[in-house]
Amino acid sequence: MRIVVLTGAGLSAESGLATFRASDGLWEQHRVEDVATPQAFRRDPALVMRFYDARRAGAAAAQPNPAHQALARLSRQPGVTLITQNVDALLDRAGAQEVIHMHGRLDSALCGACGHRWPAPDRMPVGMACPSCSSPEARPDIVWFGEMPYHMDRIEAALDRADLFAAIGTSGNVYPAAGFVDIAAMNGAETVELNLAPTAPGRFDRVIEGPASRTVPEWVASLID
Ligand code: APR
Ligand code: ZN
């Protein structure tokens, strides 16, 4: 059976990382949409760097929870594709294999000039030079609003072949990820949502309600034990 799993901020909530919609989408009185854009980075790069420095520190201090660990176990089964919108890399730290980071990751820096990537420092200075081409255009390796998510070819190929699609801890507010359930269903996959509460009644074949740290280990056990 081919399984595609999409995860969102709810997966890391019990690791102490605030979800976007729960914190009213605010950071220091700024709307997240006003700091997580290419326009914001051009207008006030220091503010945007500070926002990601804070999130990077938060992610580094957090620990994977039982939901991350269960998905890491699932990822070692054949035919499983793990896609995450989370930039905290907690799935990787739990030992998951080949996680597709469609929105990038906090622990990576990206050169806006040549596309080179390298490990991000704890604090990213504005105008940091790229180690490959020396241009001062380093930025967080994060997909901002208005930018195209990474690895869409691999994701679409996995969705085309999926027998089972699961969305875990994601509100279904942000496209294209929010549309993956419809693509998978159109291709004949069974669809299941794991969330504190259903996000879109009727859109998934099945909903498993509850905190991810409890529901995800139970769901993974039902698949592979
Ligand atoms: N267990 C399961 N689900 C939970 C838990 C939990 N402990 N806590 C919260 N949730 C659910 C919420 O009910 C909500 O549906 O997780 C979801 C979190 O939704 P969002 O905060 O909208 O996060 P996400 O869907 O990942 O956001 C998508 O938006 O800002 C952008 O790029 C950012 O990747 C992010 C994208
Ligand atoms: Zn470069």
PDB file of C-alpha atoms and ligand atoms in Angstrom:
ATOM      1  CA  MET A   1       0.000   0.000   0.000  1.00  0.00           C
ATOM      2  CA  ARG A   2       1.319   3.454  -0.921  1.00  0.00           C
ATOM      3  CA  ILE A   3       0.787   6.027   1.793  1.00  0.00           C
ATOM      4  CA  VAL A   4       1.225   9.794   1.544  1.00  0.00           C
ATOM      5  CA  VAL A   5       1.251  11.806   4.781  1.00  0.00           C
ATOM      6  CA  LEU A   6       1.000  15.605   4.905  1.00  0.00           C
ATOM      7  CA  THR A   7       1.808  17.239   8.232  1.00  0.00           C
ATOM      8  CA  GLY A   8       1.260  20.764   9.577  1.00  0.00           C
ATOM      9  CA  ALA A   9       1.873  22.856  12.665  1.00  0.00           C
ATOM     10  CA  GLY A  10      -0.475  20.731  14.828  1.00  0.00           C
ATOM     11  CA  LEU A  11       2.086  17.913  14.698  1.00  0.00           C
ATOM     12  CA  SER A  12       4.555  20.070  16.633  1.00  0.00           C
ATOM     13  CA  ALA A  13       2.038  21.783  18.938  1.00  0.00           C
ATOM     14  CA  GLU A  14       2.683  19.299  21.739  1.00  0.00           C
ATOM     15  CA  SER A  15       6.413  19.939  21.359  1.00  0.00           C
ATOM     16  CA  GLY A  16       5.608  23.479  22.482  1.00  0.00           C
ATOM     17  CA  LEU A  17       5.688  25.208  19.101  1.00  0.00           C
ATOM     18  CA  ALA A  18       2.700  27.505  18.546  1.00  0.00           C
ATOM     19  CA  THR A  19       0.536  26.824  15.516  1.00  0.00           C
ATOM     20  CA  PHE A  20      -0.122  29.707  13.136  1.00  0.00           C
ATOM     21  CA  ARG A  21      -3.867  30.096  13.490  1.00  0.00           C
ATOM     22  CA  ALA A  22      -3.820  29.453  17.286  1.00  0.00           C
ATOM     23  CA  SER A  23      -1.500  32.399  17.916  1.00  0.00           C
ATOM     24  CA  ASP A  24      -3.917  34.541  15.841  1.00  0.00           C
ATOM     25  CA  GLY A  25      -1.236  34.532  13.167  1.00  0.00           C
ATOM     26  CA  LEU A  26       0.586  37.261  15.095  1.00  0.00           C
ATOM     27  CA  TRP A  27       4.227  37.740  16.057  1.00  0.00           C
ATOM     28  CA  GLU A  28       5.160  40.827  18.093  1.00  0.00           C
ATOM     29  CA  GLN A  29       1.984  42.528  16.789  1.00  0.00           C
ATOM     30  CA  HIS A  30       2.953  41.824  13.172  1.00  0.00           C
ATOM     31  CA  ARG A  31       0.707  39.614  11.084  1.00  0.00           C
ATOM     32  CA  VAL A  32       2.715  36.582   9.970  1.00  0.00           C
ATOM     33  CA  GLU A  33       1.618  37.338   6.410  1.00  0.00           C
ATOM     34  CA  ASP A  34       3.425  40.680   6.796  1.00  0.00           C
ATOM     35  CA  VAL A  35       6.799  39.155   7.710  1.00  0.00           C
ATOM     36  CA  ALA A  36       6.732  35.951   5.692  1.00  0.00           C
ATOM     37  CA  THR A  37       6.820  37.482   2.222  1.00  0.00           C
ATOM     38  CA  PRO A  38       9.494  38.533  -0.286  1.00  0.00           C
ATOM     39  CA  GLN A  39       8.099  42.086  -0.082  1.00  0.00           C
ATOM     40  CA  ALA A  40       8.605  42.166   3.697  1.00  0.00           C
ATOM     41  CA  PHE A  41      12.182  40.961   3.289  1.00  0.00           C
ATOM     42  CA  ARG A  42      12.904  43.747   0.803  1.00  0.00           C
ATOM     43  CA  ARG A  43      11.195  46.367   2.987  1.00  0.00           C
ATOM     44  CA  ASP A  44      12.636  45.377   6.376  1.00  0.00           C
ATOM     45  CA  PRO A  45      15.168  42.537   6.165  1.00  0.00           C
ATOM     46  CA  ALA A  46      16.270  42.976   9.802  1.00  0.00           C
ATOM     47  CA  LEU A  47      12.717  42.406  11.049  1.00  0.00           C
ATOM     48  CA  VAL A  48      12.315  39.294   8.909  1.00  0.00           C
ATOM     49  CA  MET A  49      15.693  37.900  10.012  1.00  0.00           C
ATOM     50  CA  ARG A  50      14.728  38.478  13.673  1.00  0.00           C
ATOM     51  CA  PHE A  51      11.442  36.651  13.163  1.00  0.00           C
ATOM     52  CA  TYR A  52      13.224  33.595  11.755  1.00  0.00           C
ATOM     53  CA  ASP A  53      16.041  33.767  14.342  1.00  0.00           C
ATOM     54  CA  ALA A  54      13.357  33.515  17.041  1.00  0.00           C
ATOM     55  CA  ARG A  55      11.597  30.626  15.344  1.00  0.00           C
ATOM     56  CA  ARG A  56      14.924  28.855  14.716  1.00  0.00           C
ATOM     57  CA  ALA A  57      15.804  29.127  18.418  1.00  0.00           C
ATOM     58  CA  GLY A  58      12.346  27.837  19.377  1.00  0.00           C
ATOM     59  CA  ALA A  59      12.615  24.848  17.068  1.00  0.00           C
ATOM     60  CA  ALA A  60      16.121  24.019  18.275  1.00  0.00           C
ATOM     61  CA  ALA A  61      14.944  24.037  21.897  1.00  0.00           C
ATOM     62  CA  ALA A  62      11.911  21.824  21.153  1.00  0.00           C
ATOM     63  CA  GLN A  63      11.944  18.027  21.238  1.00  0.00           C
ATOM     64  CA  PRO A  64      10.155  15.622  18.882  1.00  0.00           C
ATOM     65  CA  ASN A  65       6.975  14.201  20.474  1.00  0.00           C
ATOM     66  CA  PRO A  66       5.444  10.706  20.129  1.00  0.00           C
ATOM     67  CA  ALA A  67       3.664  11.743  16.913  1.00  0.00           C
ATOM     68  CA  HIS A  68       6.975  12.622  15.236  1.00  0.00           C
ATOM     69  CA  GLN A  69       8.462   9.373  16.480  1.00  0.00           C
ATOM     70  CA  ALA A  70       5.560   7.294  15.147  1.00  0.00           C
ATOM     71  CA  LEU A  71       5.821   8.949  11.723  1.00  0.00           C
ATOM     72  CA  ALA A  72       9.578   8.312  11.725  1.00  0.00           C
ATOM     73  CA  ARG A  73       8.787   4.627  12.228  1.00  0.00           C
ATOM     74  CA  LEU A  74       6.201   4.736   9.423  1.00  0.00           C
ATOM     75  CA  SER A  75       8.715   6.427   7.092  1.00  0.00           C
ATOM     76  CA  ARG A  76      10.954   3.349   7.259  1.00  0.00           C
ATOM     77  CA  GLN A  77       8.208   1.216   5.643  1.00  0.00           C
ATOM     78  CA  PRO A  78       8.279   0.808   1.871  1.00  0.00           C
ATOM     79  CA  GLY A  79       5.895   3.005  -0.130  1.00  0.00           C
ATOM     80  CA  VAL A  80       5.569   5.811   2.406  1.00  0.00           C
ATOM     81  CA  THR A  81       6.027   9.484   1.474  1.00  0.00           C
ATOM     82  CA  LEU A  82       6.207  12.063   4.274  1.00  0.00           C
ATOM     83  CA  ILE A  83       5.509  15.666   3.296  1.00  0.00           C
ATOM     84  CA  THR A  84       5.692  18.452   5.838  1.00  0.00           C
ATOM     85  CA  GLN A  85       4.759  22.116   5.802  1.00  0.00           C
ATOM     86  CA  ASN A  86       6.681  22.497   9.068  1.00  0.00           C
ATOM     87  CA  VAL A  87      10.065  24.182   8.987  1.00  0.00           C
ATOM     88  CA  ASP A  88      11.166  22.915  12.441  1.00  0.00           C
ATOM     89  CA  ALA A  89      12.853  19.677  11.219  1.00  0.00           C
ATOM     90  CA  LEU A  90      11.450  17.765  14.228  1.00  0.00           C
ATOM     91  CA  LEU A  91      10.480  14.827  11.992  1.00  0.00           C
ATOM     92  CA  ASP A  92      14.102  14.572  10.832  1.00  0.00           C
ATOM     93  CA  ARG A  93      15.335  14.795  14.406  1.00  0.00           C
ATOM     94  CA  ALA A  94      12.960  11.937  15.298  1.00  0.00           C
ATOM     95  CA  GLY A  95      14.749   9.854  12.652  1.00  0.00           C
ATOM     96  CA  ALA A  96      12.292  10.104   9.777  1.00  0.00           C
ATOM     97  CA  GLN A  97      13.640   9.243   6.341  1.00  0.00           C
ATOM     98  CA  GLU A  98      13.432  11.422   3.248  1.00  0.00           C
ATOM     99  CA  VAL A  99      11.043  14.029   4.606  1.00  0.00           C
ATOM    100  CA  ILE A 100       9.868  16.380   1.864  1.00  0.00           C
ATOM    101  CA  HIS A 101      10.157  19.909   3.284  1.00  0.00           C
ATOM    102  CA  MET A 102       7.749  21.713   0.997  1.00  0.00           C
ATOM    103  CA  HIS A 103       8.015  25.035   2.901  1.00  0.00           C
ATOM    104  CA  GLY A 104      11.785  24.843   3.509  1.00  0.00           C
ATOM    105  CA  ARG A 105      13.535  24.583   6.860  1.00  0.00           C
ATOM    106  CA  LEU A 106      14.799  26.968   9.539  1.00  0.00           C
ATOM    107  CA  ASP A 107      18.185  25.302   9.894  1.00  0.00           C
ATOM    108  CA  SER A 108      19.069  26.097   6.275  1.00  0.00           C
ATOM    109  CA  ALA A 109      20.191  29.325   4.580  1.00  0.00           C
ATOM    110  CA  LEU A 110      19.603  30.006   0.889  1.00  0.00           C
ATOM    111  CA  CYS A 111      21.461  32.320  -1.490  1.00  0.00           C
ATOM    112  CA  GLY A 112      18.961  34.513  -3.316  1.00  0.00           C
ATOM    113  CA  ALA A 113      21.493  35.001  -6.116  1.00  0.00           C
ATOM    114  CA  CYS A 114      22.799  31.513  -6.960  1.00  0.00           C
ATOM    115  CA  GLY A 115      20.521  29.105  -5.047  1.00  0.00           C
ATOM    116  CA  HIS A 116      23.312  27.627  -2.924  1.00  0.00           C
ATOM    117  CA  ARG A 117      22.201  26.228   0.483  1.00  0.00           C
ATOM    118  CA  TRP A 118      24.183  25.923   3.712  1.00  0.00           C
ATOM    119  CA  PRO A 119      23.490  25.405   7.450  1.00  0.00           C
ATOM    120  CA  ALA A 120      21.940  28.566   8.900  1.00  0.00           C
ATOM    121  CA  PRO A 121      23.728  30.178  11.856  1.00  0.00           C
ATOM    122  CA  ASP A 122      21.704  30.764  15.064  1.00  0.00           C
ATOM    123  CA  ARG A 123      21.441  34.402  14.070  1.00  0.00           C
ATOM    124  CA  MET A 124      21.442  35.315  10.407  1.00  0.00           C
ATOM    125  CA  PRO A 125      22.866  38.788   9.793  1.00  0.00           C
ATOM    126  CA  VAL A 126      21.332  40.908   7.058  1.00  0.00           C
ATOM    127  CA  GLY A 127      23.587  40.901   4.011  1.00  0.00           C
ATOM    128  CA  MET A 128      25.393  37.697   4.988  1.00  0.00           C
ATOM    129  CA  ALA A 129      27.663  36.609   2.125  1.00  0.00           C
ATOM    130  CA  CYS A 130      26.962  33.380   0.245  1.00  0.00           C
ATOM    131  CA  PRO A 131      29.835  30.900   0.799  1.00  0.00           C
ATOM    132  CA  SER A 132      29.618  29.862  -2.841  1.00  0.00           C
ATOM    133  CA  CYS A 133      29.212  33.081  -4.886  1.00  0.00           C
ATOM    134  CA  SER A 134      29.936  35.753  -2.199  1.00  0.00           C
ATOM    135  CA  SER A 135      26.833  37.749  -3.047  1.00  0.00           C
ATOM    136  CA  PRO A 136      25.292  39.345   0.086  1.00  0.00           C
ATOM    137  CA  GLU A 137      21.883  37.867  -0.597  1.00  0.00           C
ATOM    138  CA  ALA A 138      21.555  35.192   2.072  1.00  0.00           C
ATOM    139  CA  ARG A 139      17.998  34.578   3.217  1.00  0.00           C
ATOM    140  CA  PRO A 140      16.181  31.993   5.316  1.00  0.00           C
ATOM    141  CA  ASP A 141      15.523  28.840   3.271  1.00  0.00           C
ATOM    142  CA  ILE A 142      11.800  29.278   3.816  1.00  0.00           C
ATOM    143  CA  VAL A 143       9.027  29.365   1.224  1.00  0.00           C
ATOM    144  CA  TRP A 144       7.268  32.684   1.736  1.00  0.00           C
ATOM    145  CA  PHE A 145       3.685  33.575   0.866  1.00  0.00           C
ATOM    146  CA  GLY A 146       3.577  34.106  -2.875  1.00  0.00           C
ATOM    147  CA  GLU A 147       6.496  31.734  -3.558  1.00  0.00           C
ATOM    148  CA  MET A 148       6.233  28.272  -5.079  1.00  0.00           C
ATOM    149  CA  PRO A 149       6.623  25.410  -2.571  1.00  0.00           C
ATOM    150  CA  TYR A 150       9.571  23.094  -3.064  1.00  0.00           C
ATOM    151  CA  HIS A 151       9.508  19.592  -4.586  1.00  0.00           C
ATOM    152  CA  MET A 152       6.059  19.875  -6.216  1.00  0.00           C
ATOM    153  CA  ASP A 153       7.052  17.336  -8.907  1.00  0.00           C
ATOM    154  CA  ARG A 154       7.870  14.664  -6.340  1.00  0.00           C
ATOM    155  CA  ILE A 155       4.744  15.493  -4.352  1.00  0.00           C
ATOM    156  CA  GLU A 156       2.450  15.287  -7.359  1.00  0.00           C
ATOM    157  CA  ALA A 157       4.017  11.968  -8.408  1.00  0.00           C
ATOM    158  CA  ALA A 158       3.420  10.546  -4.919  1.00  0.00           C
ATOM    159  CA  LEU A 159      -0.185  11.846  -4.825  1.00  0.00           C
ATOM    160  CA  ASP A 160      -0.872  10.242  -8.216  1.00  0.00           C
ATOM    161  CA  ARG A 161       0.048   6.816  -6.883  1.00  0.00           C
ATOM    162  CA  ALA A 162      -1.328   7.062  -3.339  1.00  0.00           C
ATOM    163  CA  ASP A 163      -3.679   4.411  -1.945  1.00  0.00           C
ATOM    164  CA  LEU A 164      -4.027   6.248   1.359  1.00  0.00           C
ATOM    165  CA  PHE A 165      -3.612   9.968   2.062  1.00  0.00           C
ATOM    166  CA  ALA A 166      -3.433  11.379   5.602  1.00  0.00           C
ATOM    167  CA  ALA A 167      -3.427  15.050   6.644  1.00  0.00           C
ATOM    168  CA  ILE A 168      -2.150  15.512  10.187  1.00  0.00           C
ATOM    169  CA  GLY A 169      -2.395  18.736  12.212  1.00  0.00           C
ATOM    170  CA  THR A 170      -2.972  21.085   9.312  1.00  0.00           C
ATOM    171  CA  SER A 171      -5.830  23.566   9.000  1.00  0.00           C
ATOM    172  CA  GLY A 172      -6.158  23.366   5.228  1.00  0.00           C
ATOM    173  CA  ASN A 173      -5.855  27.127   4.867  1.00  0.00           C
ATOM    174  CA  VAL A 174      -2.748  27.347   2.723  1.00  0.00           C
ATOM    175  CA  TYR A 175      -2.566  26.144  -0.874  1.00  0.00           C
ATOM    176  CA  PRO A 176      -1.281  24.130  -2.653  1.00  0.00           C
ATOM    177  CA  ALA A 177      -0.980  21.795   0.376  1.00  0.00           C
ATOM    178  CA  ALA A 178      -4.660  22.265   1.234  1.00  0.00           C
ATOM    179  CA  GLY A 179      -5.594  20.781  -2.152  1.00  0.00           C
ATOM    180  CA  PHE A 180      -3.553  17.574  -1.836  1.00  0.00           C
ATOM    181  CA  VAL A 181      -6.513  15.707  -0.310  1.00  0.00           C
ATOM    182  CA  ASP A 182      -8.604  16.427  -3.400  1.00  0.00           C
ATOM    183  CA  ILE A 183      -5.845  15.309  -5.779  1.00  0.00           C
ATOM    184  CA  ALA A 184      -5.338  12.087  -3.823  1.00  0.00           C
ATOM    185  CA  ALA A 185      -9.084  11.407  -3.673  1.00  0.00           C
ATOM    186  CA  MET A 186      -9.450  12.046  -7.403  1.00  0.00           C
ATOM    187  CA  ASN A 187      -6.737   9.462  -7.968  1.00  0.00           C
ATOM    188  CA  GLY A 188      -8.657   6.909  -5.919  1.00  0.00           C
ATOM    189  CA  ALA A 189      -6.914   7.161  -2.555  1.00  0.00           C
ATOM    190  CA  GLU A 190      -8.734   6.741   0.732  1.00  0.00           C
ATOM    191  CA  THR A 191      -8.350   9.963   2.722  1.00  0.00           C
ATOM    192  CA  VAL A 192      -8.078  10.468   6.468  1.00  0.00           C
ATOM    193  CA  GLU A 193      -7.640  13.543   8.635  1.00  0.00           C
ATOM    194  CA  LEU A 194      -5.999  13.502  12.071  1.00  0.00           C
ATOM    195  CA  ASN A 195      -6.709  16.737  13.939  1.00  0.00           C
ATOM    196  CA  LEU A 196      -8.118  18.071  17.209  1.00  0.00           C
ATOM    197  CA  ALA A 197     -11.328  18.704  15.271  1.00  0.00           C
ATOM    198  CA  PRO A 198     -12.408  18.189  11.650  1.00  0.00           C
ATOM    199  CA  THR A 199     -11.261  21.097   9.469  1.00  0.00           C
ATOM    200  CA  ALA A 200     -13.552  20.466   6.524  1.00  0.00           C
ATOM    201  CA  PRO A 201     -16.529  18.207   7.242  1.00  0.00           C
ATOM    202  CA  GLY A 202     -17.142  15.820   4.348  1.00  0.00           C
ATOM    203  CA  ARG A 203     -13.858  16.455   2.572  1.00  0.00           C
ATOM    204  CA  PHE A 204     -12.063  13.408   4.061  1.00  0.00           C
ATOM    205  CA  ASP A 205     -13.385   9.847   4.082  1.00  0.00           C
ATOM    206  CA  ARG A 206     -12.523   9.528   7.765  1.00  0.00           C
ATOM    207  CA  VAL A 207     -11.567  11.823  10.651  1.00  0.00           C
ATOM    208  CA  ILE A 208      -9.596  10.765  13.709  1.00  0.00           C
ATOM    209  CA  GLU A 209     -10.074  13.431  16.365  1.00  0.00           C
ATOM    210  CA  GLY A 210      -7.647  14.117  19.186  1.00  0.00           C
ATOM    211  CA  PRO A 211      -4.148  15.313  19.997  1.00  0.00           C
ATOM    212  CA  ALA A 212      -1.541  14.079  17.545  1.00  0.00           C
ATOM    213  CA  SER A 213       0.696  12.623  20.274  1.00  0.00           C
ATOM    214  CA  ARG A 214      -2.060  10.081  20.986  1.00  0.00           C
ATOM    215  CA  THR A 215      -3.816   9.619  17.623  1.00  0.00           C
ATOM    216  CA  VAL A 216      -0.734   9.346  15.394  1.00  0.00           C
ATOM    217  CA  PRO A 217       0.990   6.495  17.301  1.00  0.00           C
ATOM    218  CA  GLU A 218      -2.350   4.605  17.371  1.00  0.00           C
ATOM    219  CA  TRP A 219      -2.939   5.168  13.663  1.00  0.00           C
ATOM    220  CA  VAL A 220       0.608   4.128  12.720  1.00  0.00           C
ATOM    221  CA  ALA A 221       0.294   0.996  14.864  1.00  0.00           C
ATOM    222  CA  SER A 222      -2.962   0.113  13.071  1.00  0.00           C
ATOM    223  CA  LEU A 223      -1.106   0.282   9.754  1.00  0.00           C
ATOM    224  CA  ILE A 224       2.103  -1.576  10.501  1.00  0.00           C
ATOM    225  CA  ASP A 225       1.732  -3.712  13.627  1.00  0.00           C
TER     226      ASP A 225
HETATM  227  N1  APR B   1      -2.898  17.556  17.522  1.00  0.00           N
HETATM  228  C1  APR B   1      -3.490  17.557  16.299  1.00  0.00           C
HETATM  229  N2  APR B   1      -3.839  18.665  15.640  1.00  0.00           N
HETATM  230  C2  APR B   1      -3.609  19.840  16.248  1.00  0.00           C
HETATM  231  C3  APR B   1      -2.991  19.937  17.518  1.00  0.00           C
HETATM  232  C4  APR B   1      -2.639  18.720  18.167  1.00  0.00           C
HETATM  233  N3  APR B   1      -2.056  18.685  19.387  1.00  0.00           N
HETATM  234  N4  APR B   1      -2.886  21.245  17.856  1.00  0.00           N
HETATM  235  C5  APR B   1      -3.398  21.936  16.831  1.00  0.00           C
HETATM  236  N5  APR B   1      -3.843  21.110  15.855  1.00  0.00           N
HETATM  237  C6  APR B   1      -4.432  21.456  14.563  1.00  0.00           C
HETATM  238  C7  APR B   1      -5.347  22.648  14.587  1.00  0.00           C
HETATM  239  O1  APR B   1      -6.678  22.228  14.863  1.00  0.00           O
HETATM  240  C8  APR B   1      -5.213  23.190  13.160  1.00  0.00           C
HETATM  241  O2  APR B   1      -6.142  22.590  12.282  1.00  0.00           O
HETATM  242  O3  APR B   1      -3.360  21.816  13.718  1.00  0.00           O
HETATM  243  C9  APR B   1      -3.812  22.742  12.739  1.00  0.00           C
HETATM  244  C10 APR B   1      -2.790  23.860  12.653  1.00  0.00           C
HETATM  245  O4  APR B   1      -3.152  24.726  11.623  1.00  0.00           O
HETATM  246  P1  APR B   1      -2.249  25.978  11.199  1.00  0.00           P
HETATM  247  O5  APR B   1      -1.826  26.723  12.409  1.00  0.00           O
HETATM  248  O6  APR B   1      -3.017  26.695  10.172  1.00  0.00           O
HETATM  249  O7  APR B   1      -0.922  25.318  10.590  1.00  0.00           O
HETATM  250  P2  APR B   1      -0.651  24.723   9.138  1.00  0.00           P
HETATM  251  O8  APR B   1      -1.892  24.119   8.568  1.00  0.00           O
HETATM  252  O9  APR B   1       0.546  23.879   9.240  1.00  0.00           O
HETATM  253  O10 APR B   1      -0.287  26.036   8.329  1.00  0.00           O
HETATM  254  C11 APR B   1       0.097  25.904   6.991  1.00  0.00           C
HETATM  255  O11 APR B   1       0.600  28.251   6.865  1.00  0.00           O
HETATM  256  O12 APR B   1       1.600  30.179   7.743  1.00  0.00           O
HETATM  257  C12 APR B   1       1.706  29.135   6.842  1.00  0.00           C
HETATM  258  O13 APR B   1       3.676  28.332   5.864  1.00  0.00           O
HETATM  259  C13 APR B   1       2.946  28.307   7.061  1.00  0.00           C
HETATM  260  O14 APR B   1       3.288  25.931   6.810  1.00  0.00           O
HETATM  261  C14 APR B   1       2.418  26.910   7.314  1.00  0.00           C
HETATM  262  C15 APR B   1       1.091  26.956   6.599  1.00  0.00           C
HETATM  263 ZN    ZN B   2      25.352  32.393  -3.926  1.00  0.00          ZN
END
